[in-house]
PDB file of C-alpha atoms in Angstrom:
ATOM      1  CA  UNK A   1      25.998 -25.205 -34.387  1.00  0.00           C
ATOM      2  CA  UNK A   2      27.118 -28.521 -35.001  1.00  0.00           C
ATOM      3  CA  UNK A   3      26.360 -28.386 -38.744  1.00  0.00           C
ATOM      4  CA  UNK A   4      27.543 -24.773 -39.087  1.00  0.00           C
ATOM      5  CA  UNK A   5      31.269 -26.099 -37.723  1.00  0.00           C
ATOM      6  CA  UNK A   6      31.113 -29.350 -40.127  1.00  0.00           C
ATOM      7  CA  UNK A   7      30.654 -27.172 -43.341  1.00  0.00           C
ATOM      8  CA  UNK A   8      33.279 -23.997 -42.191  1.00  0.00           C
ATOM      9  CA  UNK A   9      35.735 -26.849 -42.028  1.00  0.00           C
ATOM     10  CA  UNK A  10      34.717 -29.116 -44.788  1.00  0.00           C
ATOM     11  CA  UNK A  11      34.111 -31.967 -42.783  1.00  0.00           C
ATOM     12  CA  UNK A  12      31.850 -34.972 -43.691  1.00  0.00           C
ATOM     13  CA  UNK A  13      30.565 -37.328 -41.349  1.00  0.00           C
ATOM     14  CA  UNK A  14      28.188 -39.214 -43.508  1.00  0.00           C
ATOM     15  CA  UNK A  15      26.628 -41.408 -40.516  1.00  0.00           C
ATOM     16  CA  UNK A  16      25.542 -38.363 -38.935  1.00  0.00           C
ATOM     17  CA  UNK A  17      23.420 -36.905 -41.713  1.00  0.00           C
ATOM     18  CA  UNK A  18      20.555 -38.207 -40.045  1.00  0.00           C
ATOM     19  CA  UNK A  19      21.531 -37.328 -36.390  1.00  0.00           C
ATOM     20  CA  UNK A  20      19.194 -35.238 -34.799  1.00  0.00           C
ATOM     21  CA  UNK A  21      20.386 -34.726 -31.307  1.00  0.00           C
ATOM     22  CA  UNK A  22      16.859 -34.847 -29.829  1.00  0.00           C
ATOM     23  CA  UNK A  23      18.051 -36.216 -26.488  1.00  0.00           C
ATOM     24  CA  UNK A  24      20.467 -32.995 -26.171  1.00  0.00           C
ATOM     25  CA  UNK A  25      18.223 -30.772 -26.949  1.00  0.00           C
ATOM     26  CA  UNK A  26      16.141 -31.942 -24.736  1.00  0.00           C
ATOM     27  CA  UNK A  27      17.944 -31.950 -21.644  1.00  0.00           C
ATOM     28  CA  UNK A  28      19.775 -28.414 -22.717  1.00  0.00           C
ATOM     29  CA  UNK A  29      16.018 -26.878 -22.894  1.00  0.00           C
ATOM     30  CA  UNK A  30      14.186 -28.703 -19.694  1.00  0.00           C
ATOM     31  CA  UNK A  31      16.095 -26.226 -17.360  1.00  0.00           C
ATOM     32  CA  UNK A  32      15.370 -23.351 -19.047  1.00  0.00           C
ATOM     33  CA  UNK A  33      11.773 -24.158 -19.449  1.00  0.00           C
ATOM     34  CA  UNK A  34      11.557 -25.375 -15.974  1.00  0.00           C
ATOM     35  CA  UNK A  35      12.153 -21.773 -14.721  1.00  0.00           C
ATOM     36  CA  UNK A  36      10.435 -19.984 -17.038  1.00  0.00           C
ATOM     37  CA  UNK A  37       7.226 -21.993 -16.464  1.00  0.00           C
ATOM     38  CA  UNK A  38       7.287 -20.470 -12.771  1.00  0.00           C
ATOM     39  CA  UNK A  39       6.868 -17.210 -14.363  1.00  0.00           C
ATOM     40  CA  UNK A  40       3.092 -17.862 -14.825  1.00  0.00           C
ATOM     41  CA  UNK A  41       2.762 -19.507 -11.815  1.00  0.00           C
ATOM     42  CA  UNK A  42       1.075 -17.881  -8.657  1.00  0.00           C
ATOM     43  CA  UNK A  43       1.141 -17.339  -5.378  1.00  0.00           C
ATOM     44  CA  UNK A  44      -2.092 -16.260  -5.185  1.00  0.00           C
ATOM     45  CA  UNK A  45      -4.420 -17.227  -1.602  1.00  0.00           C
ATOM     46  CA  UNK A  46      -1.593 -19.918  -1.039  1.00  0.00           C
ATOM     47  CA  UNK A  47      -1.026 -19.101   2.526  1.00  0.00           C
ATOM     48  CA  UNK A  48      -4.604 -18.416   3.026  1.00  0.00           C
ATOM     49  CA  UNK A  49      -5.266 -22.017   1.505  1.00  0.00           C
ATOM     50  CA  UNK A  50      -2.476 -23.783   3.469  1.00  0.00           C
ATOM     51  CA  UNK A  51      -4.145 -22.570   6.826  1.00  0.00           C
ATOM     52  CA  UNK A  52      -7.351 -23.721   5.753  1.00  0.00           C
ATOM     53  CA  UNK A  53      -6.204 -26.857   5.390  1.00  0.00           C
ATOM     54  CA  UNK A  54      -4.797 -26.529   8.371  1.00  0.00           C
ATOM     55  CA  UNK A  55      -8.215 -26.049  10.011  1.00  0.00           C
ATOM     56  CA  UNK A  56      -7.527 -22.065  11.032  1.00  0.00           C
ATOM     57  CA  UNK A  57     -11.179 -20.171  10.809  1.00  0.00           C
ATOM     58  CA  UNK A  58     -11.067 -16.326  11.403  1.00  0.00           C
ATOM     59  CA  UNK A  59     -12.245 -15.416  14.898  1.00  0.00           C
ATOM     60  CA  UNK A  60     -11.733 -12.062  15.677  1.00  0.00           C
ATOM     61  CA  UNK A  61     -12.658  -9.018  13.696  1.00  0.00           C
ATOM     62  CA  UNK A  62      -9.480  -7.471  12.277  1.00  0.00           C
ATOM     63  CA  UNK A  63      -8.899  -3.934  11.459  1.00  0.00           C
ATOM     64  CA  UNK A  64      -6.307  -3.207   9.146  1.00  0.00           C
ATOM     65  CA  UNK A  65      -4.541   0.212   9.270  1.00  0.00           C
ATOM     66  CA  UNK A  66      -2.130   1.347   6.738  1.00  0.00           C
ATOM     67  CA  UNK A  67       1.230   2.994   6.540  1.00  0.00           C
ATOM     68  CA  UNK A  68       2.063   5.956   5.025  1.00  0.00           C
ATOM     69  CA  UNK A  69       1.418   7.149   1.250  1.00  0.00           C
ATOM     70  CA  UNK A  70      -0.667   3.406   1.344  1.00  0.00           C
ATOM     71  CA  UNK A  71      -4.489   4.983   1.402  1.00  0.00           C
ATOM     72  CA  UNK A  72      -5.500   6.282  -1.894  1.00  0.00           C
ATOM     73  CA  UNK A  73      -6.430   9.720  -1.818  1.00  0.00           C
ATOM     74  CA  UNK A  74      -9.449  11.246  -4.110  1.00  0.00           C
ATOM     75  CA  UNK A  75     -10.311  15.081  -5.337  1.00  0.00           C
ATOM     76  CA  UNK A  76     -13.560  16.272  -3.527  1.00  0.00           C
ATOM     77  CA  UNK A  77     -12.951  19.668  -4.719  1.00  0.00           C
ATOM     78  CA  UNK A  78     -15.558  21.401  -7.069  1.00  0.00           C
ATOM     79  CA  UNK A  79     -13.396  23.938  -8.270  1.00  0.00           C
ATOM     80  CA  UNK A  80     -13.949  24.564 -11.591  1.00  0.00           C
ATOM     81  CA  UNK A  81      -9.645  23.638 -11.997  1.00  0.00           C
ATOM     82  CA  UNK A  82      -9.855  20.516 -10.243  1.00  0.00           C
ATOM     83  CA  UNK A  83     -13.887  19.085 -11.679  1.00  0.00           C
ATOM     84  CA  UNK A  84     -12.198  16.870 -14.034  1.00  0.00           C
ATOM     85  CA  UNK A  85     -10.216  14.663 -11.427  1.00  0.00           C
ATOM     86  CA  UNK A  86     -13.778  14.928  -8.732  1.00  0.00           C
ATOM     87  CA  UNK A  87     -13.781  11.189  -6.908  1.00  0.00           C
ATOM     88  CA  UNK A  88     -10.304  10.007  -8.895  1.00  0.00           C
ATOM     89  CA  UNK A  89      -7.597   9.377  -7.040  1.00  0.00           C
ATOM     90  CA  UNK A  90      -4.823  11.890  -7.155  1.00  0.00           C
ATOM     91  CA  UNK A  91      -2.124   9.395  -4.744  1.00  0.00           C
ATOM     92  CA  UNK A  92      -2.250   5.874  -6.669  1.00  0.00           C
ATOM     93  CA  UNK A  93      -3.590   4.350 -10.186  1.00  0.00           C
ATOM     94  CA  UNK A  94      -2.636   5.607 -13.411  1.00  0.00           C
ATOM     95  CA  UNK A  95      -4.810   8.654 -12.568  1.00  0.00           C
ATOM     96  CA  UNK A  96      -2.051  10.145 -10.210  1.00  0.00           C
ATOM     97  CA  UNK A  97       1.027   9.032 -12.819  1.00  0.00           C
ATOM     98  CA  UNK A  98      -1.460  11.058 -15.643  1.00  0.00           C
ATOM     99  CA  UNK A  99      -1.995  14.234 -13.363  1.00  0.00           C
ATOM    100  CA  UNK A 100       1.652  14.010 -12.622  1.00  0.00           C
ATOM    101  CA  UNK A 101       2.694  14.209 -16.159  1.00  0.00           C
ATOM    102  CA  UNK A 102       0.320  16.458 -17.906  1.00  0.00           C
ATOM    103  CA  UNK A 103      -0.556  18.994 -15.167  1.00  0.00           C
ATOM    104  CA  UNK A 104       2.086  18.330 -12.645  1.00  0.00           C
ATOM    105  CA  UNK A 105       1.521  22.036 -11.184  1.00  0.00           C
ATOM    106  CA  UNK A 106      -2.099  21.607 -10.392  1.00  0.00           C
ATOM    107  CA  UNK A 107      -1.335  18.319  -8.976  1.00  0.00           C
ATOM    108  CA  UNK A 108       0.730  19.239  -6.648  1.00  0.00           C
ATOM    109  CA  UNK A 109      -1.190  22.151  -5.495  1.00  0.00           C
ATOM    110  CA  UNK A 110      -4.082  20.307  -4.571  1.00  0.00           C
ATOM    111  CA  UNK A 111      -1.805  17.627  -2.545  1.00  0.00           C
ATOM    112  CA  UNK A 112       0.010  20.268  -0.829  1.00  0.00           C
ATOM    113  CA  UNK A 113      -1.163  21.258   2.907  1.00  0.00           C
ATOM    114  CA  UNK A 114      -1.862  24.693   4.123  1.00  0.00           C
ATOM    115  CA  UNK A 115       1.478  25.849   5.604  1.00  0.00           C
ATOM    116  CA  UNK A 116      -0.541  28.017   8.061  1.00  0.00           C
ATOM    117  CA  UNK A 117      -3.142  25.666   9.262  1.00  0.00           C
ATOM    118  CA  UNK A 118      -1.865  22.332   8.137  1.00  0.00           C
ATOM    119  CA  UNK A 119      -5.115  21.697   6.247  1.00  0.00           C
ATOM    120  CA  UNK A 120      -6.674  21.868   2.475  1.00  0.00           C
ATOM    121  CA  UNK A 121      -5.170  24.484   1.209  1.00  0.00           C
ATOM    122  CA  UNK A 122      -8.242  27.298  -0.646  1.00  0.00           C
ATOM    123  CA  UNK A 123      -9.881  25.802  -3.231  1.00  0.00           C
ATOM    124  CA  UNK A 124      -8.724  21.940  -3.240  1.00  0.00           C
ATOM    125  CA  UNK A 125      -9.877  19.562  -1.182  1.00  0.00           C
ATOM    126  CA  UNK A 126      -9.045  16.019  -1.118  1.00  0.00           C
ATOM    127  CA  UNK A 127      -9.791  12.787   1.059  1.00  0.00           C
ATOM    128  CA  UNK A 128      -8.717   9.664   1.713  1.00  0.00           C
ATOM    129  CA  UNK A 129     -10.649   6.539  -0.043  1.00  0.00           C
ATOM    130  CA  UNK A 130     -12.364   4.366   1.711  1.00  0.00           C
ATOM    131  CA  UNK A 131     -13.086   0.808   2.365  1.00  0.00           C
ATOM    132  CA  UNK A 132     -10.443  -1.977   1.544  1.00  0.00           C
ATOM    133  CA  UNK A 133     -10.174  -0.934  -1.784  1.00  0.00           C
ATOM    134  CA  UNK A 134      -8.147   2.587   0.006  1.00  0.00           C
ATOM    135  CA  UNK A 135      -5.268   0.399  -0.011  1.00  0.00           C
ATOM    136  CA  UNK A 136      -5.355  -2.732  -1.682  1.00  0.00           C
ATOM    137  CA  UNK A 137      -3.196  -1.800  -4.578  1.00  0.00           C
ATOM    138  CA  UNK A 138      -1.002   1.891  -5.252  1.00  0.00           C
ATOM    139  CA  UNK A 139      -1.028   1.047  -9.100  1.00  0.00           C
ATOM    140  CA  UNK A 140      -1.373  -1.993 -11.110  1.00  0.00           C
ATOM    141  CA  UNK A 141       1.122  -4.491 -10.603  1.00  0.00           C
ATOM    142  CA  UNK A 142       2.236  -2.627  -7.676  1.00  0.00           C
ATOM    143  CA  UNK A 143      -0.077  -3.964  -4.554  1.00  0.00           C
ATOM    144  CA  UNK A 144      -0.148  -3.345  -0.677  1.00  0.00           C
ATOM    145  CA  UNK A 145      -3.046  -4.908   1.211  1.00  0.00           C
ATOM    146  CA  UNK A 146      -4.290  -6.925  -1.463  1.00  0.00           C
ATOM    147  CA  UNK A 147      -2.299  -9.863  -0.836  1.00  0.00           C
ATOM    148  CA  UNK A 148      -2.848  -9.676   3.042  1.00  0.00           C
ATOM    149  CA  UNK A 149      -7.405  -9.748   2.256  1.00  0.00           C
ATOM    150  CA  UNK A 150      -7.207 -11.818  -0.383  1.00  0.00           C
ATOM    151  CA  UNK A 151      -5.252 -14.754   2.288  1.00  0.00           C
ATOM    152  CA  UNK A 152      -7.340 -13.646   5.205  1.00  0.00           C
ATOM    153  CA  UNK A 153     -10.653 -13.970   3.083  1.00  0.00           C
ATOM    154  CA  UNK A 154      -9.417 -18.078   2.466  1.00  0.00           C
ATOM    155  CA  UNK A 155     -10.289 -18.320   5.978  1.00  0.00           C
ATOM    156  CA  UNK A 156     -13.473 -16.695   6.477  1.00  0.00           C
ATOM    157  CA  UNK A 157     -13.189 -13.361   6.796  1.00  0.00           C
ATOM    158  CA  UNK A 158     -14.798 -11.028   4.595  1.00  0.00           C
ATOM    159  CA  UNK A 159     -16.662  -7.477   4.809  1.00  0.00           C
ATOM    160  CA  UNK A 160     -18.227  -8.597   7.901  1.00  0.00           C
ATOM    161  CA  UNK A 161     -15.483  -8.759  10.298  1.00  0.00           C
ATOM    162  CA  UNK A 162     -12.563  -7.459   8.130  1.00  0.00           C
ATOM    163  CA  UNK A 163     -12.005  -3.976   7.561  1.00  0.00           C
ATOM    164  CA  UNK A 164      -9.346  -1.348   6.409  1.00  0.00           C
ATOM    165  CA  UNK A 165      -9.527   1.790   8.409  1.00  0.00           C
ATOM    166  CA  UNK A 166      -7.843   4.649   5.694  1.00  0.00           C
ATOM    167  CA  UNK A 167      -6.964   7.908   6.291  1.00  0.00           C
ATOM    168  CA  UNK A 168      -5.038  10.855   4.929  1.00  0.00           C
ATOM    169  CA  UNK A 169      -1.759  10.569   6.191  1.00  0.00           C
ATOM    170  CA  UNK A 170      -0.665  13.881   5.019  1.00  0.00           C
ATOM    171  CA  UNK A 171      -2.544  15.505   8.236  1.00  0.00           C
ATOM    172  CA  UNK A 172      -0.995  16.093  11.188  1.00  0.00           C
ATOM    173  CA  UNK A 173      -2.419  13.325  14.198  1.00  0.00           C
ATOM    174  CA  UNK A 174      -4.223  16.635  15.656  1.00  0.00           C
ATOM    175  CA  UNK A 175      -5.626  17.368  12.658  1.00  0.00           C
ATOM    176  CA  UNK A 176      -6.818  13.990  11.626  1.00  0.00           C
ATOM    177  CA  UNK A 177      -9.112  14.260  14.266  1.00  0.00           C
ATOM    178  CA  UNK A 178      -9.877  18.615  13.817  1.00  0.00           C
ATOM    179  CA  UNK A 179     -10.871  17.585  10.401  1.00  0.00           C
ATOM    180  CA  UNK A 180     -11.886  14.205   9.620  1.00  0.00           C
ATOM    181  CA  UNK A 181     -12.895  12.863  13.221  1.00  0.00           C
ATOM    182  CA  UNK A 182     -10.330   9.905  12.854  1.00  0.00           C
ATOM    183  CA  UNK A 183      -9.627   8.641  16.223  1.00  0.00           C
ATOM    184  CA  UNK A 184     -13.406   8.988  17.127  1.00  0.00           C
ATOM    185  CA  UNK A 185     -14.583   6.628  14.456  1.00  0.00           C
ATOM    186  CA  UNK A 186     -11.863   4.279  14.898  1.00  0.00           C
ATOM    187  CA  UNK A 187     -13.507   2.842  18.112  1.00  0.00           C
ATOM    188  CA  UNK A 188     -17.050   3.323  16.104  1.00  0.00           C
ATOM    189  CA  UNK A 189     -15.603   0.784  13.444  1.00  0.00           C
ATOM    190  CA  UNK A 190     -13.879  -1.891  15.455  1.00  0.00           C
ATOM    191  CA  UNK A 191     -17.133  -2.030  17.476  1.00  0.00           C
ATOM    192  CA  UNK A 192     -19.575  -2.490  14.404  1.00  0.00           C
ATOM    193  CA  UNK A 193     -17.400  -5.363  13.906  1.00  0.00           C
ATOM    194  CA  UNK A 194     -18.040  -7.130  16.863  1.00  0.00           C
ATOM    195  CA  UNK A 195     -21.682  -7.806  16.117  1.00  0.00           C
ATOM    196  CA  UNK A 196     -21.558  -9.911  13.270  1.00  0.00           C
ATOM    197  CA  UNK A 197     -18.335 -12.051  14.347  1.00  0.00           C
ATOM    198  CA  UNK A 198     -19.123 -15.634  13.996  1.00  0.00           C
ATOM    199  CA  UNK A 199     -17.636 -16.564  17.220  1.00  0.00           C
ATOM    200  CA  UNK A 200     -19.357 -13.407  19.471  1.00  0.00           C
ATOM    201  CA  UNK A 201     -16.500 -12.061  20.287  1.00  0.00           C
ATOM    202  CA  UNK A 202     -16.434  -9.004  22.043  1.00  0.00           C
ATOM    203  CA  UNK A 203     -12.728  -7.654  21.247  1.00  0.00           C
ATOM    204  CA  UNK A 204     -10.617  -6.991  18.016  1.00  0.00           C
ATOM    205  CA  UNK A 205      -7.402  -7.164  15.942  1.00  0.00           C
ATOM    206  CA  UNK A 206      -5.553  -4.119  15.211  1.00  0.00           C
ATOM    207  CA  UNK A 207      -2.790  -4.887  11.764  1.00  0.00           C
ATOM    208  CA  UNK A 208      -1.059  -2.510  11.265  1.00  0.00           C
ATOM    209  CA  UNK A 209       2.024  -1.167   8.585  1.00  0.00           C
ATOM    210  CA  UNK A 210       4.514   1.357   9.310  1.00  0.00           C
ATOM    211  CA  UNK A 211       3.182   4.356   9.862  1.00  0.00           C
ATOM    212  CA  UNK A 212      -0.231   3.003  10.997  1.00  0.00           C
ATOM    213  CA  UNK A 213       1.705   1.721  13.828  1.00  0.00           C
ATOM    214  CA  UNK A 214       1.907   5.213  15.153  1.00  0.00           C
ATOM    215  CA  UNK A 215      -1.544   6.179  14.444  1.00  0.00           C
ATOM    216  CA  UNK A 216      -2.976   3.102  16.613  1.00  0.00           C
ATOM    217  CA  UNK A 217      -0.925   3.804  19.208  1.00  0.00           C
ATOM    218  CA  UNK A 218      -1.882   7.534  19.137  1.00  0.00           C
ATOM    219  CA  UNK A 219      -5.969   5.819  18.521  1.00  0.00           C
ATOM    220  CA  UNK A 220      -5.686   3.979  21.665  1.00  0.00           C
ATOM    221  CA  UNK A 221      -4.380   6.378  23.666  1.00  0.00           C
ATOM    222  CA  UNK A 222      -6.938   8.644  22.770  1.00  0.00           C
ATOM    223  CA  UNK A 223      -9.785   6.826  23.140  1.00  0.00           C
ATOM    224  CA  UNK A 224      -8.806   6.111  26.787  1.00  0.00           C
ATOM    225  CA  UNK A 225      -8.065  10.037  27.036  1.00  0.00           C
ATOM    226  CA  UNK A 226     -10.324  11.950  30.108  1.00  0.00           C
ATOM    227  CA  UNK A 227     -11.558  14.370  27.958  1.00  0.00           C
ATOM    228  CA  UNK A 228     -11.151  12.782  24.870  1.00  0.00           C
ATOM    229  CA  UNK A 229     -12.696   9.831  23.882  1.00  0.00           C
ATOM    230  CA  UNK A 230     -12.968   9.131  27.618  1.00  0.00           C
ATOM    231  CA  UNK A 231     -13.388   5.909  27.426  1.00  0.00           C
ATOM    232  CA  UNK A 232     -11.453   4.867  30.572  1.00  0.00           C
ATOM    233  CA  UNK A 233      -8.391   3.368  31.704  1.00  0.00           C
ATOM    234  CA  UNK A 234      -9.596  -0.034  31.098  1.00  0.00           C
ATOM    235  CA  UNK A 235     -11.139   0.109  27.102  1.00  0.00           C
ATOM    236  CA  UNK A 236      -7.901  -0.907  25.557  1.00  0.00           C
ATOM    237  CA  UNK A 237      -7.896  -4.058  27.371  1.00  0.00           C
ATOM    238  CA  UNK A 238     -11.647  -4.571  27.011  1.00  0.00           C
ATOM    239  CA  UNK A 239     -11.830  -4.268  23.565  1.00  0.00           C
ATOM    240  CA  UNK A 240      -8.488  -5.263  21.628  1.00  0.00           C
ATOM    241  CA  UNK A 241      -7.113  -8.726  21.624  1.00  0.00           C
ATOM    242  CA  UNK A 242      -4.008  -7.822  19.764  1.00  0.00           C
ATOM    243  CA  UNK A 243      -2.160  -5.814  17.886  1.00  0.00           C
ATOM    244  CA  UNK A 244      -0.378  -6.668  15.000  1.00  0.00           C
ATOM    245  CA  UNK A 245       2.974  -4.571  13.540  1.00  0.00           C
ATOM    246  CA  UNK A 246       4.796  -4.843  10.321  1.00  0.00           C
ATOM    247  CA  UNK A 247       7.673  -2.897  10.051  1.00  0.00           C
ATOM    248  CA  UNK A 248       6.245   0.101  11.794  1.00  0.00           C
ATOM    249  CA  UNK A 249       8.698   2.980  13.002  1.00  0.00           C
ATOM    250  CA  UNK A 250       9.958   3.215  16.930  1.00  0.00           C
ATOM    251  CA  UNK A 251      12.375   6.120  15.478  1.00  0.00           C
ATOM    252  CA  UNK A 252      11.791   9.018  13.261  1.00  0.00           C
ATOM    253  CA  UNK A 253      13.436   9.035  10.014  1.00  0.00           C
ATOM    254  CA  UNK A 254      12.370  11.818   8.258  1.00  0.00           C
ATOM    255  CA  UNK A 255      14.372  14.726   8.549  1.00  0.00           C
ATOM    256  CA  UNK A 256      16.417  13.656   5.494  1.00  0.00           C
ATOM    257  CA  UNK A 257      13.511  14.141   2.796  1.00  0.00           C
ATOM    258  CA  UNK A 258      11.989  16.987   4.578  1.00  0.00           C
ATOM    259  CA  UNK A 259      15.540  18.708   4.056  1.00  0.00           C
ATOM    260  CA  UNK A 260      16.606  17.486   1.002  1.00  0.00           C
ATOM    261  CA  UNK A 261      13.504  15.833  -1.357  1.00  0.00           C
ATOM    262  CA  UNK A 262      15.163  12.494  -1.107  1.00  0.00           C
ATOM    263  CA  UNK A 263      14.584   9.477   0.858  1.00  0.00           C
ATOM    264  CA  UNK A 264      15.681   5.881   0.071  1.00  0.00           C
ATOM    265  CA  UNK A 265      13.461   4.920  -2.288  1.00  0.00           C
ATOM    266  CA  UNK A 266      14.143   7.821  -4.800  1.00  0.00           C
ATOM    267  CA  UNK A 267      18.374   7.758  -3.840  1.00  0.00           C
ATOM    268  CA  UNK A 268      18.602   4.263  -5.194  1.00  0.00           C
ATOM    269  CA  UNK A 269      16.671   4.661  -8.229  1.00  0.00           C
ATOM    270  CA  UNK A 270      18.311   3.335 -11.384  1.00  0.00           C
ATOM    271  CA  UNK A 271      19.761   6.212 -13.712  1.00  0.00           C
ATOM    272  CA  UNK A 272      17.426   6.209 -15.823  1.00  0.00           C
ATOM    273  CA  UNK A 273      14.074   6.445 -13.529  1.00  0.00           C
ATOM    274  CA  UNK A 274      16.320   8.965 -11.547  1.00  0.00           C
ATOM    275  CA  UNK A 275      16.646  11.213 -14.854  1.00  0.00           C
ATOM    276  CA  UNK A 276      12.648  10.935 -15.271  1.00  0.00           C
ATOM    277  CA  UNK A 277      11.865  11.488 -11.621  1.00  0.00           C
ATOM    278  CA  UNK A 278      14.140  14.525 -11.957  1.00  0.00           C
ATOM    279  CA  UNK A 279      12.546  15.721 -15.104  1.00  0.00           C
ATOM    280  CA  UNK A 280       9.070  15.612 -13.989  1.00  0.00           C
ATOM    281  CA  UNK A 281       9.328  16.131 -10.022  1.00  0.00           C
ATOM    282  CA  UNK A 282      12.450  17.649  -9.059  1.00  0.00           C
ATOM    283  CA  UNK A 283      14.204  17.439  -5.772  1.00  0.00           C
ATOM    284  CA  UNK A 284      12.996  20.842  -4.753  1.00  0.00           C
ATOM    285  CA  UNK A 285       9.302  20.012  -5.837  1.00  0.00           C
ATOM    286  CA  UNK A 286       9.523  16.933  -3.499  1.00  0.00           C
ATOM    287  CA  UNK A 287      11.329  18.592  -0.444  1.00  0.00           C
ATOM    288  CA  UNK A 288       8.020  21.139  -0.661  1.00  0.00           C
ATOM    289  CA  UNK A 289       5.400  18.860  -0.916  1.00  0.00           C
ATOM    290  CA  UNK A 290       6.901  16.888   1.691  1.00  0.00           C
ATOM    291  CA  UNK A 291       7.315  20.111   4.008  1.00  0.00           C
ATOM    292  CA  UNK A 292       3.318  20.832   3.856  1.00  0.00           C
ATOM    293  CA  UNK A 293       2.782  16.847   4.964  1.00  0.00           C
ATOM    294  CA  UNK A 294       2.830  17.200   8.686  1.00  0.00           C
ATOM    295  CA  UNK A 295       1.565  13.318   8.937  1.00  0.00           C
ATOM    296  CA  UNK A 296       4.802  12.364   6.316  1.00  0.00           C
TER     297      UNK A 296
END
């Protein structure tokens, strides 16, 4: 610039032809290069790390439960329609965002609930995925649990005494059990836990996010349930150690989208996604898929 402003005026300043300014360059660049180097930096198993230094071990088997749209849900339908999505995932990875855009009709039907019985609707049927991978990430770049196992595993826990208890949170908490016998294999899988935990201990950790919150609750009740899962009064106490919530719901809140199609997440949307999100999955589509969710 310097140089530029010397020859639009004419000026000469012969004992500066060899001035290079290195020093000003260099301390006008160092900031800027200072922040953008924390752009490949990571936070990757830092917390995990720090409490490993720290001396923390994992001691009791945890049992992570997910909020709502979290768990990944697949096509088990054999439909001749729906054979080319069989075991993909039609809620999360680029799988759903592909359905979405080139056969957003079919999509939709098979995600949609029976509005009579409040389960698969003729001819789709789809399930939630399973193991920690359910809910470790909705697309790339975009992850959920994947942050939470990858710290936990720093200190010991693993596949042994860690697991991620999915389900499809489109159903209805009655019909979770009618169809997929939730609640009575959620005691099954904090128990097989218990065996291989390093420190024998006989009772769990329940972590849960949002809308999982509800569905322990609802677990635990029912498993103590005469009639039920009759396990007694006193199984709650004999088997959990503590229960974990992030951000889950004491309230309702979901009357708005189930009347209009919108919620918070698509209102504040920047123009441009909002134009797209229109385009491809209009207010009207949303507010009757989200209708058929009794679990949403």
């Amino acid at each position: 610039h310097l140089s530029m402003l010397l020859e639009e005026y004419d000026l000469s300043l012969p004992m500066m032809k060899n001035l290079t300014f290195v020093f000003e360059w260099r301390q006008l660049a160092e900031p800027l290069l200072e922040g953008a180097k924390t752009w490949t930096q990571t936070r990757d198993f830092k917390v995990g790390a720090a409490a490993a230094e720290k001396g923390l071990q994992a001691k009791y088997p945890v049992v992570l439960v997910p909020g709502i749209v979290s768990t990944g849900l697949e096509s088990w339908s054999t439909s001749p329609e729906y054979r080319q999505y069989f075991r993909k995932r039609l809620w999360g990875t680029t799988t759903m965002i592909r359905a979405v855009l080139t056969e957003r009709d079919k999509w939709m039907a098979a995600l949609m609930l029976d509005p009579e019985t409040g389960l698969d609707p003729p001819g789709a049927k789809v399930r939630a995925a399973q193991g920690l991978d359910a809910a470790s990430t909705f697309i790339p770049g975009y992850w959920i649990w994947a942050k939470v196992i990858e710290n936990l595993a720093c200190i010991n826990y693993d596949t042994n005494n860690l697991e991620l208890a999915a389900y499809d949170w489109r159903l209805s908490y009655y019909n979770l059990e009618v169809r997929d016998g939730y609640f009575s294999r959620l005691p099954v899988c904090l128990q097989s836990l218990v065996p291989l935990s390093p420190w024998g201990q006989s009772r769990s950790v329940f972590f849960s996010k949002r809308e999982g919150r509800k569905v322990v609750l609802v677990g635990l009740k029912w498993v103590e349930a005469e009639g039920f899962g009759d396990g007694g009064p006193t199984w709650v106490e004999d088997h959990i150690e503590s229960f974990v919530n992030v951000a889950g719901p004491l309230l309702p809140k979901a009357m708005t989208a189930f009347l209009s199609g919108e919620m918070k997440d698509t209102v504040e949307v920047n123009p441009a996604g909002s134009y797209v999100l229109e385009k491809f999955f209009s207010r009207k589509d949303r507010a009757r898929l989200f209708r058929s969710w009794a679990g949403g």
